[in-house]
PDB file of C-alpha atoms in Angstrom:
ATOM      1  CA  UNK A  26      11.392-126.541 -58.393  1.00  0.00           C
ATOM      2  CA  UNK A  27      14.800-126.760 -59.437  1.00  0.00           C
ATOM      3  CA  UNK A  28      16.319-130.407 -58.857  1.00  0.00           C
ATOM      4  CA  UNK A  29      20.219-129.731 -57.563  1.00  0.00           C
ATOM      5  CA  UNK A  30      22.851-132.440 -58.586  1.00  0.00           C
ATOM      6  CA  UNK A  31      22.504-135.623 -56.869  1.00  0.00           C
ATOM      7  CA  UNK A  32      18.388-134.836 -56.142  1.00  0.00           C
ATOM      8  CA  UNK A  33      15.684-136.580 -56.592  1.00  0.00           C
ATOM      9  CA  UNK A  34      11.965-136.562 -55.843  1.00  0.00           C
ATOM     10  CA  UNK A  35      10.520-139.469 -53.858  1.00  0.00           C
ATOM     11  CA  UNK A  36       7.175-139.978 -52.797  1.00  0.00           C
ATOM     12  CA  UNK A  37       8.337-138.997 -49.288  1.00  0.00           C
ATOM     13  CA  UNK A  38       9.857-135.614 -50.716  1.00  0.00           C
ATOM     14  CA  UNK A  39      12.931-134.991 -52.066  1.00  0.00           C
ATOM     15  CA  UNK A  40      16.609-136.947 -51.176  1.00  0.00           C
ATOM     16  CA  UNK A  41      19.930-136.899 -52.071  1.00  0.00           C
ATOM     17  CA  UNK A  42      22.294-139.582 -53.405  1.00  0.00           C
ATOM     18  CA  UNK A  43      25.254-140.038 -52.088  1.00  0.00           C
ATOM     19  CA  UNK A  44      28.524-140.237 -54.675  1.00  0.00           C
ATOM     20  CA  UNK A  45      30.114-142.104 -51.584  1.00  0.00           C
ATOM     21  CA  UNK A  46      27.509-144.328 -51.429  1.00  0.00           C
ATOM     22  CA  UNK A  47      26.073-145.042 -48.102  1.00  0.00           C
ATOM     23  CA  UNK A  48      22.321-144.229 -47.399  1.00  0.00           C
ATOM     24  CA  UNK A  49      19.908-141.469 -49.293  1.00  0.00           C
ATOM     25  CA  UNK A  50      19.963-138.339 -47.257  1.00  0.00           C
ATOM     26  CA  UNK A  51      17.069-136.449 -46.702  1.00  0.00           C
ATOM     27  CA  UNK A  52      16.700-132.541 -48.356  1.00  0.00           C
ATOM     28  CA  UNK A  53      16.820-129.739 -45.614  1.00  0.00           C
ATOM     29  CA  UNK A  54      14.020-128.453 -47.680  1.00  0.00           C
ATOM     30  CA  UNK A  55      12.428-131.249 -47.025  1.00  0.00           C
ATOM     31  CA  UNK A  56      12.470-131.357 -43.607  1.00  0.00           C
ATOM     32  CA  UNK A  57      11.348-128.015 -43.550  1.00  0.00           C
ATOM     33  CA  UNK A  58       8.525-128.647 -45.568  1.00  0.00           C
ATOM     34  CA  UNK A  59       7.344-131.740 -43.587  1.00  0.00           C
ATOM     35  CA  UNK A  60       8.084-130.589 -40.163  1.00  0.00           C
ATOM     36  CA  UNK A  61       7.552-126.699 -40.088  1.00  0.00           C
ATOM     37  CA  UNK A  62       4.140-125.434 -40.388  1.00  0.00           C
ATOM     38  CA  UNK A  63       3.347-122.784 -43.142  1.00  0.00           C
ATOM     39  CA  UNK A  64      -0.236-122.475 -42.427  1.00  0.00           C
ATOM     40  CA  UNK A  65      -0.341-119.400 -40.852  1.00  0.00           C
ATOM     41  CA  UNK A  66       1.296-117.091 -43.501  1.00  0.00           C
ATOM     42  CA  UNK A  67      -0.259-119.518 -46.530  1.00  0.00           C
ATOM     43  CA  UNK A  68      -3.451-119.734 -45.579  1.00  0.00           C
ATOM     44  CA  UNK A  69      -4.665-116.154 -45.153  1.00  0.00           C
ATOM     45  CA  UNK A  70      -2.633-115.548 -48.627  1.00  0.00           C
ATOM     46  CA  UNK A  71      -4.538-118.138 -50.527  1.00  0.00           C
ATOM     47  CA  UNK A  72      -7.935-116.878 -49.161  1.00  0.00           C
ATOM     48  CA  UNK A  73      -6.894-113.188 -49.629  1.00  0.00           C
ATOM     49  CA  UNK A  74      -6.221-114.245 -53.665  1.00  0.00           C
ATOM     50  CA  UNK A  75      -9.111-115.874 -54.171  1.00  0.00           C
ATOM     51  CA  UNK A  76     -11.192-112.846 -52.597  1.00  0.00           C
ATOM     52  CA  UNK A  77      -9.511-110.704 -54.877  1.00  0.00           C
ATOM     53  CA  UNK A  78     -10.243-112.338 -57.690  1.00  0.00           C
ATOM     54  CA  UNK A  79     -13.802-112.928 -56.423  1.00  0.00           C
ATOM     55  CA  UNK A  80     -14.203-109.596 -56.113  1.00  0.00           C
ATOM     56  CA  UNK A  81     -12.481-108.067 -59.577  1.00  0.00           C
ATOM     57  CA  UNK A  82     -14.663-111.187 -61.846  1.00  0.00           C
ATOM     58  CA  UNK A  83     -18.089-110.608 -59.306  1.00  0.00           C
ATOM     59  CA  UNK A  84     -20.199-110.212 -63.158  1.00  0.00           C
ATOM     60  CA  UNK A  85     -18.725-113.517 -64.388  1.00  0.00           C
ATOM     61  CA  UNK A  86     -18.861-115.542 -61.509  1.00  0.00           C
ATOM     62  CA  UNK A  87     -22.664-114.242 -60.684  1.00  0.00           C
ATOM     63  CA  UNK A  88     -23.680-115.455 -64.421  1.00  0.00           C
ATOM     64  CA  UNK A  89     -21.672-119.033 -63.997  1.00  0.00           C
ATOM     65  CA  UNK A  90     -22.691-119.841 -60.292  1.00  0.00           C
ATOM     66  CA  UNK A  91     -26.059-121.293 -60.962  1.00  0.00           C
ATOM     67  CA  UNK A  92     -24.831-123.595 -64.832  1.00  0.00           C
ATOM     68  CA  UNK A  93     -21.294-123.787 -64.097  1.00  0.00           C
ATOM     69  CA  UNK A  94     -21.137-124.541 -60.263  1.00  0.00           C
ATOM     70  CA  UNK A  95     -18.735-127.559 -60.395  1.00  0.00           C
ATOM     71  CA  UNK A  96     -15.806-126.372 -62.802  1.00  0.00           C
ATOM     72  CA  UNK A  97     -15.958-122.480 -60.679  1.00  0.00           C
ATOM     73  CA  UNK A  98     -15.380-124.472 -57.804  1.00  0.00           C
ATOM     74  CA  UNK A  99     -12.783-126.564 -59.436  1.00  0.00           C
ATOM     75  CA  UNK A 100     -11.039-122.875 -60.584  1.00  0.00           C
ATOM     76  CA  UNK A 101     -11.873-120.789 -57.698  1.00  0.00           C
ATOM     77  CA  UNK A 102      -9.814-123.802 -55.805  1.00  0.00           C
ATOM     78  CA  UNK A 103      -7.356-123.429 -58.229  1.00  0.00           C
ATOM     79  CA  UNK A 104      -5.884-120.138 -57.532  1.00  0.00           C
ATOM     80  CA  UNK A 105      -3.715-120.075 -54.782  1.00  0.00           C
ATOM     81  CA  UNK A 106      -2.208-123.267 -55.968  1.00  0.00           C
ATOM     82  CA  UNK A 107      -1.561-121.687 -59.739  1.00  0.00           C
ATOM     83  CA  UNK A 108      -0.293-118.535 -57.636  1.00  0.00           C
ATOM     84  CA  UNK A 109       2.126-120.624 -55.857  1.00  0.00           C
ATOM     85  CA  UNK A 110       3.722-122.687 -59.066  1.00  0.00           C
ATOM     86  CA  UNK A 111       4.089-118.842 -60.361  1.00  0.00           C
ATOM     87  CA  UNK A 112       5.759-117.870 -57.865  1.00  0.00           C
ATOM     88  CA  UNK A 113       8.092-121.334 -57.662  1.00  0.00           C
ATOM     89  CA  UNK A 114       8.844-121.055 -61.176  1.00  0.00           C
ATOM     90  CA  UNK A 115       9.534-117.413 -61.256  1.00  0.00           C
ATOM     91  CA  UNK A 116      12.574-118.589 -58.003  1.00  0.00           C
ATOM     92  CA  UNK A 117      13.908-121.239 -60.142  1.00  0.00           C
ATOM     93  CA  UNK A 118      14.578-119.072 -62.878  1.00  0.00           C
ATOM     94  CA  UNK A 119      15.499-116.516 -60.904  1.00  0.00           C
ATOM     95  CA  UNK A 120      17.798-118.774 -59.047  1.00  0.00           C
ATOM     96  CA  UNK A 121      19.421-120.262 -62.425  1.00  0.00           C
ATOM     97  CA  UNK A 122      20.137-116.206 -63.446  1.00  0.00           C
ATOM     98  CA  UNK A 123      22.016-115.705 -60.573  1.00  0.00           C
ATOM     99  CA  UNK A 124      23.965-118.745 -60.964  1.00  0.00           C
ATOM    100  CA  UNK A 125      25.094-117.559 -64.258  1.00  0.00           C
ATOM    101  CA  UNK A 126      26.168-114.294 -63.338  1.00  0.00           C
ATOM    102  CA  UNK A 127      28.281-115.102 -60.055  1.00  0.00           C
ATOM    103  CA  UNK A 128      29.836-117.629 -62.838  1.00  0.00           C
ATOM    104  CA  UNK A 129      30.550-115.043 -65.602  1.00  0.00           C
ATOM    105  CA  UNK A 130      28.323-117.401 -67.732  1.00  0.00           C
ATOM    106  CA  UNK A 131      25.393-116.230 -70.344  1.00  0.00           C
ATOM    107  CA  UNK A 132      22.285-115.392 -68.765  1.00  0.00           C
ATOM    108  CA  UNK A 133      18.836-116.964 -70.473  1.00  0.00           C
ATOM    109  CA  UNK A 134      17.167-114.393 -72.666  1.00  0.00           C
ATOM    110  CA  UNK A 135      14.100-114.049 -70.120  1.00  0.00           C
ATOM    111  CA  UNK A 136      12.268-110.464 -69.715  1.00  0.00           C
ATOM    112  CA  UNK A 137      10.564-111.429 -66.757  1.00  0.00           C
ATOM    113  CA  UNK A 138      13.825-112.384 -64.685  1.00  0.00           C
ATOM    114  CA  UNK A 139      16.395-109.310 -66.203  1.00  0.00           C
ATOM    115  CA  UNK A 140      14.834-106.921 -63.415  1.00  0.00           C
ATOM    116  CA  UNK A 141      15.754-109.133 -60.903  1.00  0.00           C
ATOM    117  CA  UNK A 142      19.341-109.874 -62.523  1.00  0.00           C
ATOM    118  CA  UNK A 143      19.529-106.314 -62.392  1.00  0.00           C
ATOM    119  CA  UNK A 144      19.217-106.333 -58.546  1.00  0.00           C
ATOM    120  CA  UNK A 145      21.532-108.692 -58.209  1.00  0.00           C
ATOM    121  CA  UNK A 146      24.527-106.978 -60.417  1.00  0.00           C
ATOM    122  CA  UNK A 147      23.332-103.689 -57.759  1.00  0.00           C
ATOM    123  CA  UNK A 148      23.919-105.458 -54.760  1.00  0.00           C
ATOM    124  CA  UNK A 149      27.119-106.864 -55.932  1.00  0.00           C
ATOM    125  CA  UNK A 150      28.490-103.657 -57.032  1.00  0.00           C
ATOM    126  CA  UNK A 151      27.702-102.418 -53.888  1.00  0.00           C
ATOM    127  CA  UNK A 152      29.758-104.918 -51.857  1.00  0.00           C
ATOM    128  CA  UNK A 153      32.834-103.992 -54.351  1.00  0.00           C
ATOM    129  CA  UNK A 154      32.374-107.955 -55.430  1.00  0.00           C
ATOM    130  CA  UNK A 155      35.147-109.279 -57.793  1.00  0.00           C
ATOM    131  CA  UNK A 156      33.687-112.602 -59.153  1.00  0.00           C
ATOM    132  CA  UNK A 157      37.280-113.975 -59.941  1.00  0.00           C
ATOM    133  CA  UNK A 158      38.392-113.670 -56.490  1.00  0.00           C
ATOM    134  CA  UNK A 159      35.273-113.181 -53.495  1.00  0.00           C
ATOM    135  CA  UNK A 160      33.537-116.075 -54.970  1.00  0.00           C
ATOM    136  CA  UNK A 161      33.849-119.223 -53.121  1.00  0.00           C
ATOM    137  CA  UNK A 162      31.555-121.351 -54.361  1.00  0.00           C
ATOM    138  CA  UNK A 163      27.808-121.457 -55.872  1.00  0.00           C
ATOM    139  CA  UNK A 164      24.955-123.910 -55.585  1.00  0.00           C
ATOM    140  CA  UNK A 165      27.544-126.470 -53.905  1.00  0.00           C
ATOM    141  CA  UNK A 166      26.068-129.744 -52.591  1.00  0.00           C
ATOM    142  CA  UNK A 167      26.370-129.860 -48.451  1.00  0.00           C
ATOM    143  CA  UNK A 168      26.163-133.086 -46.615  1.00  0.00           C
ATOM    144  CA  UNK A 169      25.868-133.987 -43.219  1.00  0.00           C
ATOM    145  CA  UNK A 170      26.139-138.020 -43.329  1.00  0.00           C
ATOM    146  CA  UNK A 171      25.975-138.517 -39.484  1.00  0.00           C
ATOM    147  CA  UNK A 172      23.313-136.571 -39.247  1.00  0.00           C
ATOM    148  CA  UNK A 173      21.648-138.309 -42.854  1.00  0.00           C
ATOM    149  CA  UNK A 174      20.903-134.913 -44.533  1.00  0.00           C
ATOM    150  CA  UNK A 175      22.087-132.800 -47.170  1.00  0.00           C
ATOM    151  CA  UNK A 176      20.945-129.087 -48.910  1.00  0.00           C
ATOM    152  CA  UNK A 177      22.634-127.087 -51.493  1.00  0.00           C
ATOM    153  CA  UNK A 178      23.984-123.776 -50.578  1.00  0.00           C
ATOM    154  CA  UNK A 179      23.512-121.099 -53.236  1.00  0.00           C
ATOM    155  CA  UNK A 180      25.972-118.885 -52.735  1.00  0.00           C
ATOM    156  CA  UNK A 181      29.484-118.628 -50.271  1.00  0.00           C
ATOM    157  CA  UNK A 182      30.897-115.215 -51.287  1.00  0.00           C
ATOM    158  CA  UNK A 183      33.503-112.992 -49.110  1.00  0.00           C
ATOM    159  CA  UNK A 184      32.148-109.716 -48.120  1.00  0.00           C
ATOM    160  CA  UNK A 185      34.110-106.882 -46.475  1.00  0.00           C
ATOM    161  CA  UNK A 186      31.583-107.157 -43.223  1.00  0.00           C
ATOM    162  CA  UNK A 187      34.585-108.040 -40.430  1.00  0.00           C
ATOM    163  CA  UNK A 188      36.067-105.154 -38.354  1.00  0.00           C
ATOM    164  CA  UNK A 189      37.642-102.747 -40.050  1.00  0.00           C
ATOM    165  CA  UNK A 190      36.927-104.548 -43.656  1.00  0.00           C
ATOM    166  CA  UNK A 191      38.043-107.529 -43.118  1.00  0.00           C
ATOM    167  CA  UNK A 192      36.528-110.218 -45.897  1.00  0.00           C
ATOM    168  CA  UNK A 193      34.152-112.925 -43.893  1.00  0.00           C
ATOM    169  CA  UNK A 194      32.957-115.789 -45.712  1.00  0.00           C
ATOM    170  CA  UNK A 195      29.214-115.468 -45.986  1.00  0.00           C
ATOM    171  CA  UNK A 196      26.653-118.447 -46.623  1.00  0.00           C
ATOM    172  CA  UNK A 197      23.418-116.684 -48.368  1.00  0.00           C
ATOM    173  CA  UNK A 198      20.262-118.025 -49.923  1.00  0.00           C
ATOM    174  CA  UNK A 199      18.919-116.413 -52.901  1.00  0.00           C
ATOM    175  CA  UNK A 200      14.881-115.151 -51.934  1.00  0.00           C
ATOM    176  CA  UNK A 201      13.012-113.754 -55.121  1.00  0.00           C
ATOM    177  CA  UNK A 202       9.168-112.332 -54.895  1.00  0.00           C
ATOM    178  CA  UNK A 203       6.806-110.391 -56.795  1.00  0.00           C
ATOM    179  CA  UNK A 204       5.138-109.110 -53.637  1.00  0.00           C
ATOM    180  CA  UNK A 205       6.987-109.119 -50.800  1.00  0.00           C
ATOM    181  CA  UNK A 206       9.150-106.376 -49.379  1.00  0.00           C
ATOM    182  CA  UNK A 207      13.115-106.693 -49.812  1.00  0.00           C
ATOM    183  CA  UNK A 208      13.250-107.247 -46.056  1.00  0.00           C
ATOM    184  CA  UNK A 209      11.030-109.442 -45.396  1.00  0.00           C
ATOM    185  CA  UNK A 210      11.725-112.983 -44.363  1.00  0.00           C
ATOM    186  CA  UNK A 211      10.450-115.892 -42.594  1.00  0.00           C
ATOM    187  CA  UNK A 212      12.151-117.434 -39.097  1.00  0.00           C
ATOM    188  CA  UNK A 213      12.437-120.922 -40.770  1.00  0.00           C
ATOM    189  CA  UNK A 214      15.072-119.694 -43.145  1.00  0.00           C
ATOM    190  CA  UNK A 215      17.095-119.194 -40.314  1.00  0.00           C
ATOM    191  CA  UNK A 216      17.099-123.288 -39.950  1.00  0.00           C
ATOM    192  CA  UNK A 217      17.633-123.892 -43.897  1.00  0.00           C
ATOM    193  CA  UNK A 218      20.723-121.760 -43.420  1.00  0.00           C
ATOM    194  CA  UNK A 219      21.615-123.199 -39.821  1.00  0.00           C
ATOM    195  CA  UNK A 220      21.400-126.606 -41.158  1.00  0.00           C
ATOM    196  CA  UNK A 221      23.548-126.365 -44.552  1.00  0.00           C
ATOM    197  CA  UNK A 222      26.632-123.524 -42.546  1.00  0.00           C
ATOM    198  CA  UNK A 223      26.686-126.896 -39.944  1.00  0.00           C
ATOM    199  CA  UNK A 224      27.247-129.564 -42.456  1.00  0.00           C
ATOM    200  CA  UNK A 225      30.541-131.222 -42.341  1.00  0.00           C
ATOM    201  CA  UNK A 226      30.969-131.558 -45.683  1.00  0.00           C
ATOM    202  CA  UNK A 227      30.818-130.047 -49.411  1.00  0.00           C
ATOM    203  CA  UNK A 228      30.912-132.232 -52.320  1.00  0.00           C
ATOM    204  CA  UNK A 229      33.460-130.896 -55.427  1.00  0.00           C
ATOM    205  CA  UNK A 230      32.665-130.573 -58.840  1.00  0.00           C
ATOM    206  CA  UNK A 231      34.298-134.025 -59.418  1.00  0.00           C
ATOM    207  CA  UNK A 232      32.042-135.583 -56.667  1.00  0.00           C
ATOM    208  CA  UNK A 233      34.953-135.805 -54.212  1.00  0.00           C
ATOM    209  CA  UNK A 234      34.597-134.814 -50.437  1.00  0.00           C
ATOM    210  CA  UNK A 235      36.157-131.908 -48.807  1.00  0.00           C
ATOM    211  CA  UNK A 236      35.633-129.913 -45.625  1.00  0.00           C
ATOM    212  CA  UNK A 237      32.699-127.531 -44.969  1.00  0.00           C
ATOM    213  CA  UNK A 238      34.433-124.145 -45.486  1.00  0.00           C
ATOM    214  CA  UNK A 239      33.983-122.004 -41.575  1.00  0.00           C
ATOM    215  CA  UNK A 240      31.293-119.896 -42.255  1.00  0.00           C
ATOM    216  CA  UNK A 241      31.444-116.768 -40.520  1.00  0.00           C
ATOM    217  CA  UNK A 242      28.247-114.655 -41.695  1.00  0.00           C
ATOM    218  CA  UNK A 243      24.756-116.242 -43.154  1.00  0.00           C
ATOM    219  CA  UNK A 244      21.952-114.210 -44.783  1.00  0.00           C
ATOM    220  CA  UNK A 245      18.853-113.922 -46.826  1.00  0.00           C
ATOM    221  CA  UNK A 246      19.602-112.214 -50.240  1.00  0.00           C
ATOM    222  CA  UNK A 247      15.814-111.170 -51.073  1.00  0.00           C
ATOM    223  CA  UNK A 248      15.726-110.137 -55.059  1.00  0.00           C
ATOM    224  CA  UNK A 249      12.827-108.349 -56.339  1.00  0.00           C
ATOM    225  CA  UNK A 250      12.489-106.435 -59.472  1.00  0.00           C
ATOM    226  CA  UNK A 251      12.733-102.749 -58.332  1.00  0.00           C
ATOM    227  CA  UNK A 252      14.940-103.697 -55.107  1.00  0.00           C
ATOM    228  CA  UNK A 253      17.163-106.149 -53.167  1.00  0.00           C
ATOM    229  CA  UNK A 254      18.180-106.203 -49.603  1.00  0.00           C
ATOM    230  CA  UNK A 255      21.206-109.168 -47.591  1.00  0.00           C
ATOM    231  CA  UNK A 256      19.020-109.613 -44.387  1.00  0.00           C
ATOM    232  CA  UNK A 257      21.375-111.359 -41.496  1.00  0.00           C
ATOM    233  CA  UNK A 258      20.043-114.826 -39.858  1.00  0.00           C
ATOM    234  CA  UNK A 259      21.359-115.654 -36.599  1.00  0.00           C
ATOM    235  CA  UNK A 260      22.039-119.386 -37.985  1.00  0.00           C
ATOM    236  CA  UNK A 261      23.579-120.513 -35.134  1.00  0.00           C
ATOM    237  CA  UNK A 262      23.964-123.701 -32.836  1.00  0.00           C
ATOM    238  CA  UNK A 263      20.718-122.869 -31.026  1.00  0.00           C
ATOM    239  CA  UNK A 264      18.964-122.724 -34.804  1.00  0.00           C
ATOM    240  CA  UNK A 265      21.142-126.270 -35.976  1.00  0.00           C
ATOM    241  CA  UNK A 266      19.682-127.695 -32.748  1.00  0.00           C
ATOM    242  CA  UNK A 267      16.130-126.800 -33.870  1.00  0.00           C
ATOM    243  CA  UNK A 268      16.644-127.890 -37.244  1.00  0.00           C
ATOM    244  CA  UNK A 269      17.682-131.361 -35.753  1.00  0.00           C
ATOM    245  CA  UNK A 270      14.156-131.762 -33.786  1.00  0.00           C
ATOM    246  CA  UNK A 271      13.031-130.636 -37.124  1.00  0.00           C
ATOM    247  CA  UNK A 272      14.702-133.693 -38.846  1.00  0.00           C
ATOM    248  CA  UNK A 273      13.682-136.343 -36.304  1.00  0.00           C
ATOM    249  CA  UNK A 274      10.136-135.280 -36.903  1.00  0.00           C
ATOM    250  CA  UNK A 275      10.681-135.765 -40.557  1.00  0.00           C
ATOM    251  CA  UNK A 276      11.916-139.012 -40.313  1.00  0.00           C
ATOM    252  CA  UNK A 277       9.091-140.493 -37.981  1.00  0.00           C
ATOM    253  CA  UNK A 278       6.540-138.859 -40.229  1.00  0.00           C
ATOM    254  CA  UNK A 279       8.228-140.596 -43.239  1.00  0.00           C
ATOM    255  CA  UNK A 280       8.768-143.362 -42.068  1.00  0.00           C
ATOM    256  CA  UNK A 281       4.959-144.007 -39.940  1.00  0.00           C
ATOM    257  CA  UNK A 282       2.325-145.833 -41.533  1.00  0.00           C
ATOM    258  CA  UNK A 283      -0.053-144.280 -43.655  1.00  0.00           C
ATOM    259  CA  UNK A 284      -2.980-146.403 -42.065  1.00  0.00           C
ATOM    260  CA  UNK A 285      -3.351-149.164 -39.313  1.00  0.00           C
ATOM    261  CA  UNK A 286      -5.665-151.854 -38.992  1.00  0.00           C
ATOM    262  CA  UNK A 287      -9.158-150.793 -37.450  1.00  0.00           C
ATOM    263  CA  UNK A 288     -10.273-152.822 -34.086  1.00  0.00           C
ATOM    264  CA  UNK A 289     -13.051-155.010 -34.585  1.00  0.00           C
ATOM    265  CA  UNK A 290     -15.330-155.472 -31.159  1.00  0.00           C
ATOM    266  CA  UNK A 291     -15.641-158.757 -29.965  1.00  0.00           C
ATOM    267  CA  UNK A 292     -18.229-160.929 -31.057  1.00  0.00           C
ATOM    268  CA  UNK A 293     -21.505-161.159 -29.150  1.00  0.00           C
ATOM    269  CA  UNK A 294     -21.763-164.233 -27.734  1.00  0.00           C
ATOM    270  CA  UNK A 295     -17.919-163.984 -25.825  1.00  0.00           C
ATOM    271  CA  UNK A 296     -18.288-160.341 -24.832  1.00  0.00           C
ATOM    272  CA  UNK A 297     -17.704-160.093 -20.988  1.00  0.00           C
ATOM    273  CA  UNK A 298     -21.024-159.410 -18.952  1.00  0.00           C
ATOM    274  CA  UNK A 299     -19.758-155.535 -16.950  1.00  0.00           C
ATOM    275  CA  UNK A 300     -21.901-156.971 -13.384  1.00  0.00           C
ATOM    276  CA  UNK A 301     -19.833-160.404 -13.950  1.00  0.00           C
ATOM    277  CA  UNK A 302     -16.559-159.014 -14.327  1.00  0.00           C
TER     278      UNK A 302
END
């Protein structure tokens, strides 16, 4: 996972520092990741890899099952969770790429990320986007102190989506995937973009403070390598307001003991007699 400016991992997930000083603030992505459960679409996945690869290495596994029971375990377990770092890595770089471009800077000489790059340089051509001027800002740092969280947005770009043309200022996330379709996307984006458009403010390249730009528009921007698709999120109030229970349940969780003291029964000879009480 990419680590944003002023991020850093903690053993409760990752916070951000503030320039201002002041307390950490906790990651939206963290608060997603403690208080939304992913169990539903990320369990069936990891069990429908690992059949998959049960079923394409049955000869192997067969031979290995009876001498080499412990370390198949140890890989078949494996699998989803090397699947997943694939996949994380793959968005990172994917993620960095995109950066680049929006920034008219050099982008890494990676095969496995130019389809995707490719995608992106579609959509924007598309849209009619001039970097120089529809641009408003990438991977800027988004803070809500009263609230005590903060998330980097990855793109704000002006898109000609108003009546009649007119240029709104969109917030979008960059999505990348090697196996999901281009329209696909899950409801608890809609709070990772609900949470960073209500901010109050953005943090400058030179670490000073200014206003969180109105965002009219806020979308998923799902890259793949033969196709790319903007998918609208109603990131409203009603979304920041569920993002908020979101972020009180992260911060009981983190800050709850991870064990309490087990009760001991009395001893013997003072236990009350049941017919004498």
């Amino acid at each position: 996972m990419t680590s944003p400016k002023h991020a850093r991992d903690t053993a409760r997930g990752r916070y951000y520092t503030d320039p201002a000083g002041g307390p950490d603030l906790v990651s939206v992505t963290n608060v997603i990741d403690t208080a939304v459960n992913k169990s539903f679409a990320l369990v069936p996945w990891g069990v429908k890899l690992t059949v998959e690869y049960v079923f394409d290495n049955w000869a192997t596994i067969a031979h290995r099952m009876l001498a080499e029971r412990v370390a198949l375990t140890k890989q078949l377990k494996a699998i989803h969770r090397d699947a997943k770092e694939r996949a994380a890595n793959l968005g990172d770089r994917v993620h960095a790429a995109a950066e680049a471009r929006v920034l008219g800077a050099p982008i890494p000489d990676d095969p496995e990320i130019l389809p995707y790059v490719a995608q992106l340089d579609a959509w924007l051509a598309s849209w009619g986007v001039d970097l120089a001027e529809h641009i408003e800002a990438t991977e800027i740092t988004c803070l809500h102190r009263r609230l005590g969280y903060a998330g980097t947005a990855d793109l704000l770009i002006w898109l000609p989506t108003g009546p009649g043309g007119r240029l709104e200022l969109w917030l979008i996330d960059y999505k990348s995937s090697a196996t999901r379709p281009a329209k696909s996307v899950y409801p608890e984006n809609t709070l990772q973009l609900a949470a960073l458009r209500h901010c109050e403010t953005v943090l400058l390249p030179d670490d000073t403070d200014a206003p969180m730009p109105r965002i009219e528009r806020t979308g998923v921007l799902n890259l793949r390598a033969r196709s790319h698709a903007l998918v609208p999120m109603p990131a409203g109030r009603e979304a920041h307001r569920a993002f908020r229970g979101a972020l009180e349940t992260t911060r009981w969780l983190h800050a709850a003991p991870s064990s309490y003291p087990a009760l001991a029964a009395p001893a013997a000879e003072v236990r009350p007699n049941r017919k004498a009480a």
